[in-house]
CSV table of C-alpha atoms in Angstrom, one decimal:
chain,number,residue,atom,x,y,z
A,10,MET,CA,-90.3,-82.1,33.3
A,11,HIS,CA,-86.8,-80.8,32.2
A,12,PHE,CA,-88.5,-78.2,29.9
A,13,GLN,CA,-90.6,-76.9,32.8
A,14,TRP,CA,-87.4,-76.4,35.0
A,15,LEU,CA,-85.7,-74.6,32.1
A,16,THR,CA,-88.7,-72.4,31.6
A,17,ASN,CA,-88.8,-71.5,35.4
A,18,VAL,CA,-85.1,-70.7,35.3
A,19,SER,CA,-85.6,-68.5,32.2
A,20,VAL,CA,-88.4,-66.6,33.8
A,21,PHE,CA,-86.4,-66.1,37.0
A,22,LEU,CA,-83.4,-64.8,35.0
A,23,CYS,CA,-85.6,-62.4,33.0
A,24,ILE,CA,-87.2,-61.0,36.2
A,25,LEU,CA,-83.8,-60.6,37.8
A,26,GLY,CA,-82.5,-58.8,34.7
A,27,VAL,CA,-85.4,-56.3,34.7
A,28,ALA,CA,-84.9,-55.6,38.4
A,29,GLN,CA,-81.2,-55.0,37.9
A,30,LEU,CA,-81.9,-52.8,34.8
A,31,VAL,CA,-84.2,-50.5,36.8
A,32,ALA,CA,-82.0,-50.5,39.8
A,33,ALA,CA,-78.7,-49.6,38.4
A,34,GLY,CA,-79.1,-48.9,34.7
A,35,LYS,CA,-76.3,-51.3,33.9
A,36,PRO,CA,-76.0,-52.0,30.2
A,37,ASN,CA,-75.8,-55.8,30.5
A,38,ASP,CA,-79.1,-56.0,32.3
A,39,LEU,CA,-81.1,-54.5,29.5
A,40,PHE,CA,-80.0,-57.4,27.3
A,41,THR,CA,-81.5,-60.0,29.6
A,42,ARG,CA,-84.9,-58.4,29.0
A,43,ILE,CA,-84.8,-58.6,25.2
A,44,THR,CA,-84.1,-61.5,22.8
A,45,PRO,CA,-80.7,-61.9,21.1
A,46,GLY,CA,-82.6,-61.4,17.8
A,47,ASP,CA,-83.8,-58.0,19.0
A,48,VAL,CA,-80.3,-57.0,20.1
A,49,GLU,CA,-79.2,-57.9,16.6
A,50,VAL,CA,-82.0,-55.9,15.0
A,51,CYS,CA,-81.1,-52.8,17.1
A,52,GLY,CA,-77.5,-53.2,16.3
A,53,LYS,CA,-78.1,-53.5,12.5
A,54,ASP,CA,-80.6,-50.6,12.6
A,55,THR,CA,-78.1,-48.3,14.4
A,56,GLY,CA,-74.7,-49.6,13.3
A,57,VAL,CA,-73.8,-50.1,17.0
A,58,ASP,CA,-72.1,-53.1,18.4
A,59,ARG,CA,-73.4,-54.3,21.8
A,60,LYS,CA,-69.9,-54.5,23.3
A,61,ASP,CA,-69.0,-50.9,22.2
A,62,PHE,CA,-72.3,-49.7,23.6
A,63,GLU,CA,-71.7,-51.3,26.9
A,64,GLU,CA,-68.2,-49.9,27.2
A,65,ALA,CA,-69.4,-46.4,26.2
A,66,ARG,CA,-72.3,-46.5,28.6
A,67,GLU,CA,-70.1,-47.5,31.5
A,68,LYS,CA,-68.0,-44.4,30.8
A,69,GLY,CA,-71.1,-42.2,30.3
A,70,ALA,CA,-70.0,-41.4,26.8
A,71,LEU,CA,-73.0,-42.4,24.6
A,72,ASN,CA,-73.0,-40.9,21.1
A,73,HIS,CA,-76.1,-40.3,18.9
A,74,SER,CA,-76.0,-43.8,17.4
A,75,MET,CA,-75.6,-45.4,20.8
A,76,LEU,CA,-78.6,-43.4,22.1
A,77,CYS,CA,-80.6,-44.8,19.1
A,78,PHE,CA,-79.4,-48.3,20.0
A,79,LEU,CA,-80.6,-47.8,23.6
A,80,LYS,CA,-84.0,-46.4,22.4
A,81,CYS,CA,-84.5,-49.4,20.2
A,82,ALA,CA,-83.6,-51.8,23.1
A,83,MET,CA,-85.9,-50.0,25.5
A,84,GLU,CA,-88.7,-50.3,23.0
A,85,LYS,CA,-88.0,-54.0,22.6
A,86,ALA,CA,-87.9,-54.5,26.4
A,87,GLY,CA,-91.3,-52.7,26.8
A,88,PHE,CA,-89.9,-49.8,28.9
A,89,LEU,CA,-90.7,-47.4,26.1
A,90,LYS,CA,-94.0,-47.4,24.2
A,91,ASP,CA,-95.4,-44.9,21.8
A,92,GLY,CA,-92.8,-42.4,22.9
A,93,HIS,CA,-93.5,-42.6,26.6
A,94,LEU,CA,-91.7,-44.3,29.4
A,95,GLU,CA,-93.6,-47.2,31.0
A,96,ILE,CA,-92.9,-46.1,34.5
A,97,ASP,CA,-95.6,-48.4,36.1
A,98,GLN,CA,-94.0,-51.4,34.4
A,99,ALA,CA,-90.6,-50.5,35.8
A,100,LYS,CA,-92.1,-49.9,39.3
A,101,GLU,CA,-93.8,-53.4,39.1
A,102,ALA,CA,-90.6,-55.0,38.0
A,103,SER,CA,-88.6,-53.6,40.9
A,104,PRO,CA,-90.6,-51.5,43.3
A,105,ASP,CA,-87.8,-51.2,45.9
A,106,LYS,CA,-85.3,-49.8,43.3
A,107,MET,CA,-87.6,-47.2,41.8
A,108,THR,CA,-86.9,-44.5,44.3
A,109,GLU,CA,-89.1,-41.4,44.4
A,110,PRO,CA,-86.3,-39.2,42.9
A,111,VAL,CA,-85.9,-41.7,39.9
A,112,VAL,CA,-89.7,-41.9,39.4
A,113,GLU,CA,-90.1,-38.1,39.5
A,114,CYS,CA,-87.2,-37.6,37.1
A,115,PHE,CA,-88.7,-40.2,34.7
A,116,LYS,CA,-92.0,-38.3,34.9
A,117,ALA,CA,-90.3,-35.1,34.0
A,118,VAL,CA,-88.6,-36.6,30.9
A,119,GLY,CA,-91.7,-36.1,28.8
A,120,PRO,CA,-92.3,-37.6,25.4
A,121,ILE,CA,-89.4,-39.4,23.7
A,122,SER,CA,-89.5,-38.8,20.0
A,123,THR,CA,-85.8,-38.8,19.1
A,124,CYS,CA,-82.8,-40.8,20.0
A,125,ASP,CA,-81.2,-37.8,21.7
A,126,ASP,CA,-84.3,-37.7,24.0
A,127,ILE,CA,-83.0,-40.9,25.6
A,128,GLN,CA,-80.2,-39.0,27.2
A,129,LYS,CA,-82.8,-37.5,29.6
A,130,VAL,CA,-83.6,-41.0,30.7
A,131,GLU,CA,-80.0,-41.8,31.2
A,132,ASN,CA,-79.6,-38.7,33.3
A,133,CYS,CA,-82.2,-40.0,35.8
A,134,LEU,CA,-80.4,-43.2,36.6
A,135,PRO,CA,-78.0,-43.4,39.6
A,136,GLY,CA,-74.4,-43.2,38.5
A,137,SER,CA,-75.1,-41.4,35.2
């Protein structure tokens, strides 16, 4: 019984994190969508520390390595598959936060093949 309660809480927190990610593009929210192991893999693959990434993202100052870290995290979270944004998944996760301007901007991003392409996604998010 205790395990079921813990599972329900975990599912709720995951859904809440996805909704917040889509709504505000806040760095901390992305990490509720992926496992700590995936965060570690993205960090090792790019040489980027999560804390440094979060601070730079808040300032709108992501460098190439940080964009690679974000690309990796978006792939792990399921928002980026085979070089394409999964807009429908984001809309399902938080339909009230995916405004028409954000959706249209995401559609205009086109294929994402490089880390630097992620900047186009960042530019679509409010507050970027």
